[in-house]
Tab-separated table of C-alpha atoms and ligand atoms in Angstrom:
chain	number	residue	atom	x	y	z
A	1	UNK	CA	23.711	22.619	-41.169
A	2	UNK	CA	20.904	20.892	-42.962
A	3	UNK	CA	19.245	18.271	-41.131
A	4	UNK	CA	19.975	14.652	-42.754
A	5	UNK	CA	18.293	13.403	-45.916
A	6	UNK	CA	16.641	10.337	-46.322
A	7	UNK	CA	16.754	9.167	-50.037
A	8	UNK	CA	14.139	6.502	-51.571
A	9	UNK	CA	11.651	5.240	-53.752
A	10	UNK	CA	8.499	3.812	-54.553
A	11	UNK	CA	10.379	1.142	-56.842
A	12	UNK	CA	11.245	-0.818	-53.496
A	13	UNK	CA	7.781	-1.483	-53.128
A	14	UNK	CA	7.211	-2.873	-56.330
A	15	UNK	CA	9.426	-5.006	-57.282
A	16	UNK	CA	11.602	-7.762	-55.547
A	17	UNK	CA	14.381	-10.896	-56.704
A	18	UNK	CA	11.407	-13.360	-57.373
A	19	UNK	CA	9.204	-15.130	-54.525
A	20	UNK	CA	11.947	-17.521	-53.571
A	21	UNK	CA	14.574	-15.307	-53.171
A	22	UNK	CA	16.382	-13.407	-50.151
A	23	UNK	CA	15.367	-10.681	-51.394
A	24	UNK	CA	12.062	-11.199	-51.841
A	25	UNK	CA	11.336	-9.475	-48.442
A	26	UNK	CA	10.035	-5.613	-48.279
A	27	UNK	CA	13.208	-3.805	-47.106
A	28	UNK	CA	13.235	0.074	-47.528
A	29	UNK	CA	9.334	0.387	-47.915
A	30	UNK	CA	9.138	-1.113	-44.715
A	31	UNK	CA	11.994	1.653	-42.814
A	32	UNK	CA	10.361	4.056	-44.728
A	33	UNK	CA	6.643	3.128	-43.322
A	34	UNK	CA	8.149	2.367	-39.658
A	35	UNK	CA	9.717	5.907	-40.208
A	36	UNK	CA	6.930	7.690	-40.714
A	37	UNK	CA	4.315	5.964	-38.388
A	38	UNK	CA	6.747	7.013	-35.937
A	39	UNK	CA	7.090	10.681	-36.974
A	40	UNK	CA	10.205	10.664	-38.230
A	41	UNK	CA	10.138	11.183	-42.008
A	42	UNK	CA	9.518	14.286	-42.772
A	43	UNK	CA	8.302	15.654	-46.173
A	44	UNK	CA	11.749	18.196	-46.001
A	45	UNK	CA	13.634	15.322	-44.901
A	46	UNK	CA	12.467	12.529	-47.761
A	47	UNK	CA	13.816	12.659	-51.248
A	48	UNK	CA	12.922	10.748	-54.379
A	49	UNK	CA	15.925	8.842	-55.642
A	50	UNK	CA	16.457	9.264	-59.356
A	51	UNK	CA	17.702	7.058	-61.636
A	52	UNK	CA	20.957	6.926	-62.862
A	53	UNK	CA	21.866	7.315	-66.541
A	54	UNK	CA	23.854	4.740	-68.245
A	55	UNK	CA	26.530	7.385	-68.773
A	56	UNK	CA	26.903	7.786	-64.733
A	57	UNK	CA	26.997	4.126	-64.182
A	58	UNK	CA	30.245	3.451	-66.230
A	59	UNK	CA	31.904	5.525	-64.174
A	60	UNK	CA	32.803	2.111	-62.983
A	61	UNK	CA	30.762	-0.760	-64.988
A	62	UNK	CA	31.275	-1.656	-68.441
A	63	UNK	CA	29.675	-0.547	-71.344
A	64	UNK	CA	29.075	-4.068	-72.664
A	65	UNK	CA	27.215	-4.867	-69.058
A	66	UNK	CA	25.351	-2.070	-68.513
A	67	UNK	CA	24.182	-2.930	-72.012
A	68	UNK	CA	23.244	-6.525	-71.403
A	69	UNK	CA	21.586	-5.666	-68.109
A	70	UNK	CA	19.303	-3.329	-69.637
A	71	UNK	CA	18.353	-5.753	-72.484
A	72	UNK	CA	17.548	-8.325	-70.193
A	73	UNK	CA	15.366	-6.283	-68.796
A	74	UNK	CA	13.502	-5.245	-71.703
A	75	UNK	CA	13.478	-8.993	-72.764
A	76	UNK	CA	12.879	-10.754	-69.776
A	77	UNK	CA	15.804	-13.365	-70.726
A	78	UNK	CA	19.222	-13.895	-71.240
A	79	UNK	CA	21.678	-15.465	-73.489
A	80	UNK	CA	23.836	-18.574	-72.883
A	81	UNK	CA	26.777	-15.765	-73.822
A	82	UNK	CA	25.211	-13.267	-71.474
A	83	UNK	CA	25.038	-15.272	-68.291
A	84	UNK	CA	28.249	-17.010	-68.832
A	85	UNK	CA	30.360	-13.130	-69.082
A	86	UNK	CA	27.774	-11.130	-67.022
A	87	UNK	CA	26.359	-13.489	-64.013
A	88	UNK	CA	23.024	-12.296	-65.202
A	89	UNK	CA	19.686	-14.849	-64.834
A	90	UNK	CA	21.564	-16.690	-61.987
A	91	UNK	CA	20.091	-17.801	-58.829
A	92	UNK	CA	21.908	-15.180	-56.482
A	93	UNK	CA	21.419	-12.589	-60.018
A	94	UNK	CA	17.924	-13.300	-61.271
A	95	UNK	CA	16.206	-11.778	-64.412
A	96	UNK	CA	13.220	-9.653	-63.179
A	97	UNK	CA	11.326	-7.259	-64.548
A	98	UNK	CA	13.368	-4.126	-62.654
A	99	UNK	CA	16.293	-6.037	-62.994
A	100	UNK	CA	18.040	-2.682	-64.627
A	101	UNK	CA	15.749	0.172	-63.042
A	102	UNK	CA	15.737	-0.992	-59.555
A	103	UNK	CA	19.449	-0.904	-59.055
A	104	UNK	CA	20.098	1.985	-61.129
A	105	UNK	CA	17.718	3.467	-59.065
A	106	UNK	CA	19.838	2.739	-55.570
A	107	UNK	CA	23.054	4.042	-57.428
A	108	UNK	CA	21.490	7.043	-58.638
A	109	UNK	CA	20.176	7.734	-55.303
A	110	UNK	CA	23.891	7.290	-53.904
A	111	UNK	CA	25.661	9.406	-56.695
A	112	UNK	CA	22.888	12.411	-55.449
A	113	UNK	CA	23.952	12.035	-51.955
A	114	UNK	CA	27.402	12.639	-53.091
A	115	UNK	CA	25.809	15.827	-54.081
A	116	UNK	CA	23.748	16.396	-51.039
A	117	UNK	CA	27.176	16.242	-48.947
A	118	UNK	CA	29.487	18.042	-51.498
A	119	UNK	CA	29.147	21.224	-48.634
A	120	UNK	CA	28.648	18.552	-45.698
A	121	UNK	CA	25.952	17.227	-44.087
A	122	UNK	CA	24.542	13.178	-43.721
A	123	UNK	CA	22.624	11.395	-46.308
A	124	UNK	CA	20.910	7.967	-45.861
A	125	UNK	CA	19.939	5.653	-48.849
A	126	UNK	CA	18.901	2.707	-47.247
A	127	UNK	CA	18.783	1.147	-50.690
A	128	UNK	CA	22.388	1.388	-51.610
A	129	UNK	CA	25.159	-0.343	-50.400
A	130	UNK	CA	25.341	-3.432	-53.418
A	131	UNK	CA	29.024	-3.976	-52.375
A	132	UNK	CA	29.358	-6.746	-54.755
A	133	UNK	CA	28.533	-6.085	-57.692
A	134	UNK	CA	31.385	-6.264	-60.259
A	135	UNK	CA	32.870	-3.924	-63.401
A	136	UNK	CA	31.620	-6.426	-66.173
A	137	UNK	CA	29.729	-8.947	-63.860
A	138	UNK	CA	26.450	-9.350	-61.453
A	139	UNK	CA	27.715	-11.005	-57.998
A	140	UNK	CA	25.467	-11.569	-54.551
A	141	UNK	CA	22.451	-10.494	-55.035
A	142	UNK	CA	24.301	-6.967	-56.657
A	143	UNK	CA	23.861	-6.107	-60.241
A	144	UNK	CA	25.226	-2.707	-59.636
A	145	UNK	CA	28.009	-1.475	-57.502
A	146	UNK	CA	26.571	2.100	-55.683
A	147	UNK	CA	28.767	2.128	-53.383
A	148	UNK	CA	32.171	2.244	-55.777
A	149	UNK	CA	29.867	5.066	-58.022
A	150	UNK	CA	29.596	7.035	-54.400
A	151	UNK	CA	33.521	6.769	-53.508
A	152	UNK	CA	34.577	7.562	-57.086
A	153	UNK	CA	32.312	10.795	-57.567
A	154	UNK	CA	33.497	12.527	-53.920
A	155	UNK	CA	37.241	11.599	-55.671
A	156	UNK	CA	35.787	13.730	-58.555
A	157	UNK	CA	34.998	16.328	-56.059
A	158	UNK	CA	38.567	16.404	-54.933
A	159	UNK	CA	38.719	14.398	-51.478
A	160	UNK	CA	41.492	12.635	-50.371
A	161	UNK	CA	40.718	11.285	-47.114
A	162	UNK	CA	37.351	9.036	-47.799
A	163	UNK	CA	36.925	6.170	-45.511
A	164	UNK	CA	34.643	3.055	-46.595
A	165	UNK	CA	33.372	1.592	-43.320
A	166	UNK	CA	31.587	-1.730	-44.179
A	167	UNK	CA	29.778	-3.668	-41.502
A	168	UNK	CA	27.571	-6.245	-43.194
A	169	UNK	CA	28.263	-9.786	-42.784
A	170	UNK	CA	29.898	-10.651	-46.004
A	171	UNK	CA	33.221	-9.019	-47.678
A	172	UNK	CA	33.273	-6.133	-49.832
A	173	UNK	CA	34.844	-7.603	-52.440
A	174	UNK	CA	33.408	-5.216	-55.105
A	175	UNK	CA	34.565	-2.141	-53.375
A	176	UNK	CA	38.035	-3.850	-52.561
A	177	UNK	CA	38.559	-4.510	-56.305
A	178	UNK	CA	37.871	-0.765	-57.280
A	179	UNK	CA	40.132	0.203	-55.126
A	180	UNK	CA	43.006	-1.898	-54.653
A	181	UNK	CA	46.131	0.217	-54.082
A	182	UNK	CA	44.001	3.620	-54.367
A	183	UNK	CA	45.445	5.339	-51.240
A	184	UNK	CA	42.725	8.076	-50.957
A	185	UNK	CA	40.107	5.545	-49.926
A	186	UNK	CA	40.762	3.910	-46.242
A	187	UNK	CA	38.711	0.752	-46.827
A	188	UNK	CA	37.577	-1.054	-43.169
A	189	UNK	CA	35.549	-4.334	-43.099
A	190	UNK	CA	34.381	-6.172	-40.608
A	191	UNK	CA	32.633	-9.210	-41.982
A	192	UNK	CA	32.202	-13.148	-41.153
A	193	UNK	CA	35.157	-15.409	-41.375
A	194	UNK	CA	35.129	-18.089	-43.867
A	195	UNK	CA	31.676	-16.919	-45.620
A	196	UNK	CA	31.312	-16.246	-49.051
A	197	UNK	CA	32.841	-14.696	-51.121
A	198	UNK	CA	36.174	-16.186	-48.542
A	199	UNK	CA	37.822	-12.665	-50.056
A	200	UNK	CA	39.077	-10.088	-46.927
A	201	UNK	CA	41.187	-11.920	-44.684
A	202	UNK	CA	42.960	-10.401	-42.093
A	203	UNK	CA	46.105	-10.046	-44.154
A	204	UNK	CA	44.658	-8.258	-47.345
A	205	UNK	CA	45.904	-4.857	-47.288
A	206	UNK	CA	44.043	-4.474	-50.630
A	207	UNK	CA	47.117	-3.188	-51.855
A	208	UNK	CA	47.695	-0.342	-49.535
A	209	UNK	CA	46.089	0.578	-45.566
A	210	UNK	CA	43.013	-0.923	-45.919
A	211	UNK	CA	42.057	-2.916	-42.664
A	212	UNK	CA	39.592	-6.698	-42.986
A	213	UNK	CA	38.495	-7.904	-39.882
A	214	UNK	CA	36.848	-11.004	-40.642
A	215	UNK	CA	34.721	-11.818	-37.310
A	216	UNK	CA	34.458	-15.426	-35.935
A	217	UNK	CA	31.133	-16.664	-36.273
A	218	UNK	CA	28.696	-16.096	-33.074
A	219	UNK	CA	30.786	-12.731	-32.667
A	220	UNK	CA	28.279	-10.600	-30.401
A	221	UNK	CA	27.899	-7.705	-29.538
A	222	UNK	CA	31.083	-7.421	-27.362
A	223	UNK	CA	33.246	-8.459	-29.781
A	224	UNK	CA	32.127	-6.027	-32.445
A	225	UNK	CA	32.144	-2.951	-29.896
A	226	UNK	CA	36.290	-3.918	-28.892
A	227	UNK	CA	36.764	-4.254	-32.941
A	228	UNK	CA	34.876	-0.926	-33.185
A	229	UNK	CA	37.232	0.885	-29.809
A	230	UNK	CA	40.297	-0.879	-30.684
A	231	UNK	CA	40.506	-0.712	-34.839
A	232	UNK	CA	38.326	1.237	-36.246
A	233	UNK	CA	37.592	4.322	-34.538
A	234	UNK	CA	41.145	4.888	-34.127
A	235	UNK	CA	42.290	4.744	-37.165
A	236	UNK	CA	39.574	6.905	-38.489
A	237	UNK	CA	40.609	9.105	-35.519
A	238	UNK	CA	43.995	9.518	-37.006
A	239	UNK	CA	43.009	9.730	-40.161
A	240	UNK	CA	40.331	12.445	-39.962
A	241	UNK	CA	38.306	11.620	-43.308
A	242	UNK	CA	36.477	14.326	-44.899
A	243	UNK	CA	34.409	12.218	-46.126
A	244	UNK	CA	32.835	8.776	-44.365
A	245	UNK	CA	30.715	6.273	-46.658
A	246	UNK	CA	29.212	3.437	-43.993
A	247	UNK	CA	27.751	0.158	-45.614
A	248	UNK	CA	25.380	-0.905	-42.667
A	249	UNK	CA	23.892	-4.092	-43.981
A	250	UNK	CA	21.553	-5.757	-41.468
A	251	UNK	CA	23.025	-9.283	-41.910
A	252	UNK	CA	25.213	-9.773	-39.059
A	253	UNK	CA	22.617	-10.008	-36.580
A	254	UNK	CA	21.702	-13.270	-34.745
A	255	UNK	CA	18.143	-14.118	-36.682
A	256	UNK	CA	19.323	-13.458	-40.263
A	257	UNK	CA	19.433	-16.592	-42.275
A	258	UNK	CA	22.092	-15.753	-44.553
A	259	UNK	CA	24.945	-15.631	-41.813
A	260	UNK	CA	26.177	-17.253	-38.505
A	261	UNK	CA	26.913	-13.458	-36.494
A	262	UNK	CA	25.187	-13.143	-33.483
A	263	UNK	CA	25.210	-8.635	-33.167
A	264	UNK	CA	21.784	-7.494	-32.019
A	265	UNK	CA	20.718	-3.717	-33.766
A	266	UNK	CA	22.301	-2.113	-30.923
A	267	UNK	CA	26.269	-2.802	-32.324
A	268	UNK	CA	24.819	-0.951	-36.101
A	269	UNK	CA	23.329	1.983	-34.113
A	270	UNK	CA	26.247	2.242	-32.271
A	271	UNK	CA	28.592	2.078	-35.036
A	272	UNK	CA	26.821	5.285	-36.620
A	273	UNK	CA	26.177	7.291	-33.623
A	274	UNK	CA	30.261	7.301	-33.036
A	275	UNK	CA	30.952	7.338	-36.612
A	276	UNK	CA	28.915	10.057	-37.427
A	277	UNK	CA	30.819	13.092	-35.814
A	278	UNK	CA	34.403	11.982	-37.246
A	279	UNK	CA	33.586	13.778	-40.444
A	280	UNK	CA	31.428	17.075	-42.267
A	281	UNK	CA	30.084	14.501	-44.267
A	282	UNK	CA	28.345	10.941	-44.259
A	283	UNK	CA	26.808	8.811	-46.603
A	284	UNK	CA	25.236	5.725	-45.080
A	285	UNK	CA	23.998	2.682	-46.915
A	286	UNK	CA	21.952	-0.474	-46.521
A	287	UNK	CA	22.760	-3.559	-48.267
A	288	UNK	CA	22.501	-7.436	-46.925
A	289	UNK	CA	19.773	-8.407	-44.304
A	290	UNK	CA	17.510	-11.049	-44.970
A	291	UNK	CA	15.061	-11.264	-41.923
A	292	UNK	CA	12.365	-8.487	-42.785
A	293	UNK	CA	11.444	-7.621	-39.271
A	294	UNK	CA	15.035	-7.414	-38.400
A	295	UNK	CA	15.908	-5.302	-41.440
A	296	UNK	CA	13.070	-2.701	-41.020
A	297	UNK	CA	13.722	-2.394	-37.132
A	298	UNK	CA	17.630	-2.008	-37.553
A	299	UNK	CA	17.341	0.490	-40.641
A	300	UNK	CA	14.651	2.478	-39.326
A	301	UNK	CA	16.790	2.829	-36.323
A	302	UNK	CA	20.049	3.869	-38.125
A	303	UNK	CA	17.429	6.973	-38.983
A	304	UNK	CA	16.604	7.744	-35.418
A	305	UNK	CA	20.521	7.880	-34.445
A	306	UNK	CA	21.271	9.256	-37.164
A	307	UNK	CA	18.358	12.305	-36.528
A	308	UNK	CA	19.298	12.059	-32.420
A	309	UNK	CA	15.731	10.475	-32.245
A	310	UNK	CA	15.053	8.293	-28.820
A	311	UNK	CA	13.981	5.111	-29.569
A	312	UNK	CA	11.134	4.144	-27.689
A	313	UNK	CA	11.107	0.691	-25.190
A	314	UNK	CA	7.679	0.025	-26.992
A	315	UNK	CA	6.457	1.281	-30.250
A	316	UNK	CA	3.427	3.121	-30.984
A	317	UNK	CA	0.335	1.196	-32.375
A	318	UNK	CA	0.870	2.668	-35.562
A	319	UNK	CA	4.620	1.234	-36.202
A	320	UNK	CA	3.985	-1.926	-34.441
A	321	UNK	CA	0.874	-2.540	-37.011
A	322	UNK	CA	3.589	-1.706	-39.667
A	323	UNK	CA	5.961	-5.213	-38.079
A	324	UNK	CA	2.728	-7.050	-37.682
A	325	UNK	CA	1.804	-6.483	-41.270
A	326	UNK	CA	5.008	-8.153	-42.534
A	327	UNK	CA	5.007	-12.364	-43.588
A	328	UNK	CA	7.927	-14.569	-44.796
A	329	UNK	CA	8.010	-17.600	-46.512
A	330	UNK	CA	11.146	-18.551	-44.443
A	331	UNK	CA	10.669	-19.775	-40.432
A	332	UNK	CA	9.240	-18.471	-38.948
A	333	UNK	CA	6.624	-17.428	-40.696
A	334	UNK	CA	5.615	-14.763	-37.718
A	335	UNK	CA	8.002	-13.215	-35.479
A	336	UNK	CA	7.882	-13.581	-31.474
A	337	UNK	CA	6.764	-10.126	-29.668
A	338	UNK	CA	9.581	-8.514	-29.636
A	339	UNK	CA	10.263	-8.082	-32.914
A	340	UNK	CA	6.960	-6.126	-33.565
A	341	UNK	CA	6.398	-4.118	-30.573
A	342	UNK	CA	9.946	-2.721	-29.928
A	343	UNK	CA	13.271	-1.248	-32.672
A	344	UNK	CA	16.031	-1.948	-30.158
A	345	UNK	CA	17.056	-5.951	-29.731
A	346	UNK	CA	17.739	-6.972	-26.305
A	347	UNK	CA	21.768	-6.767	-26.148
A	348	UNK	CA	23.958	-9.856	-27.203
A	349	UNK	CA	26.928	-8.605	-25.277
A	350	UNK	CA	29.522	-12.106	-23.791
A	351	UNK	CA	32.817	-13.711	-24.202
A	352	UNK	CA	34.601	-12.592	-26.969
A	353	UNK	CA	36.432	-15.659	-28.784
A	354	UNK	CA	40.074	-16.106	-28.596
A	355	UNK	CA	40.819	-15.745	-31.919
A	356	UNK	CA	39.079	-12.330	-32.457
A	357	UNK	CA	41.066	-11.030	-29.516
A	358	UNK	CA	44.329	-11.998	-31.618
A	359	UNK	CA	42.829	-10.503	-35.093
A	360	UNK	CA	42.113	-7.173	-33.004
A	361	UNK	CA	45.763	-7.480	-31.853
A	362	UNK	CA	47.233	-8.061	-34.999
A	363	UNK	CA	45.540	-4.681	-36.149
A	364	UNK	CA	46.186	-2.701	-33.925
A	365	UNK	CA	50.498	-3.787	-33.818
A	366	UNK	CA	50.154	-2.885	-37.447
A	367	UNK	CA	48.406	0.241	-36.716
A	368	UNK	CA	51.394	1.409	-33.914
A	369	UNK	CA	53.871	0.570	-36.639
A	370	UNK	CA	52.491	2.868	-39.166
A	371	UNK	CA	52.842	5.638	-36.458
B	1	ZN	ZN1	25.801	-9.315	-46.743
């Protein structure tokens, strides 16, 4: 079997949400840089994500949106109209000048790994996973929604059995909405409780099996590892997907601003390394994280697992200069040590709370009565 793929693109580099937002932060040039300073990338490994055509993205998004997203871009402003229907030149949704060809860039890049996996096989496109993003609308920092373009084209390829695994700190309510009620897609999220967008609680089926874990916040690493044992892997067990999607967004870790989780990297790289041989095929995705030293180090790690790389306890001097490089506008400004001379966070493992305990249970006596 081929080795994995890792998609990207030099648009990463170039543009970002504006200097005072999240995103502002080099994500994927930075995994991409650790990558190779650590010999991991490949030429035969790296691939050039295209863009998608408008005709691929409404698949899922409106005409009438994908239209207004790419005149804002070539105008550099919206309409009253515009940003009332379409959430475009909003704080979260900003107008910038890639506003279009950046995200049609991350779905076109997960609608090719679709293709890369048709005969099976493991694809990475650490710039996918925009979970939010909406049929007519913008939403969190999403303008487009790769990940619902990824689950509808394996449908097109005939799947049945596709789960969604979604492990980023917020809800996937984009993905949920595509698929409410579709029974070929098994839809698992794990996200923080009462955070926006407050969609996902524990008793949203979606409309069929699909399983929300919202996690109490300052779940660590134990918690997430009996949620991973106890829900998820067995029902993915059971179900033996042909096809597994992951959304591994780096914001449920401890030092990322935009959440109140408390996972170190090790819970993400050990969410793919046991995910990874439940299926003949596996897209994984990026999406939230917010702390660029975090982000690159937990990313560039997913890689490693995902390529049976060791991680090394300290990084060579050419990686670390690629941490050291790195600034934020946020506190702090410069990480402590650790963040630039190893990938692998010291483990947040502890009490789990009470009333994760009793979510977990709650799944799992659904689970036994589906049997
Ligand atoms: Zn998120």
């Amino acid at each position: 079997m081929q080795p994995p793929r890792f998609i990207g693109s030099e648009i990463y580099r170039g543009s970002s949400y504006g200097a005072r937002h999240p995103l502002s932060i080099p994500r994927v040039p930075t995994v991409i840089d650790l990558c190779r300073a650590m010999g991991w990338l490949p030429s035969a490994q790296y691939i050039n994500s295209p863009r998608a055509k408008s005709d691929a993205l409404t698949g899922w998004h409106t005409q009438a949106y994908i239209a207004a997203l790419k005149e804002a871009e070539r105008t550099g402003h919206v309409t009253p109209e515009t940003r009332a229907r379409h959430h475009l030149g909003t704080l979260s949704n900003p107008v910038f000048p890639e506003m279009f060809r950046r995200p049609a860039t991350a779905a076109g890049g997960s609608l090719l790994a679709t293709d890369l996996i048709a005969e099976g096989g493991a694809v990475y496109n650490p710039g996918g996973g925009t979970h939010h993003g909406m049929a007519d609308h913008a939403a969190g920092f999403c303008y487009l929604n790769d990940p619902v373009l990824a689950l509808k084209a394996l449908l097109a390829q005939g799947l049945t059995r596709i789960a969604y695994v979604d492990i980023d700190a917020h809800h996937c309510d984009g993905v949920a909405a595509a698929f409410h009620g579709e029974e070929r897609v098994l839809m698992i999220s794990t996200h923080e409780a009462r955070r926006w967008p407050f969609t996902g609680a524990l008793d949203d089926r979606a409309g069929g099996h699909a399983i929300n874990l919202p996690l109490p916040r300052g779940t660590n690493d134990s918690g997430f590892a009996m949620a991973l044992h106890e829900v998820m892997l067995p029902k993915l067990q059971a179900m033996r997907p042909e096809a597994v999607v992951l959304q591994c967004g780096a914001d449920a870790v401890a030092e990322d601003p935009l959440s109140r989780l408390a996972l170190s990297n090790n819970a993400h790289w050990q969410a793919v390394a046991l995910l990874q041989p439940l299926s003949p095929r596996l897209l994984v995705l990026g999406g939230g994280g917010y702390n660029p030293w975090m982000v690159g180090r937990l990313w560039s790690g997913v890689w490693a697992t995902l390529n049976g790389y060791e991680i090394p306890d300290r990084l060579p001097e050419r990686a670390r200069s690629v941490l050291a490089a790195l600034t934020w506008t946020r506190r702090p400004a410069f990480p402590p040590d650790a963040l630039i001379d190893t990938l692998r966070d010291a483990p947040r493992e502890g009490a789990i709370a009470d009333d994760l305990r009793a979510a977990i249970h709650t799944l799992r006596a659904r689970q036994a009565a589906w049997v």
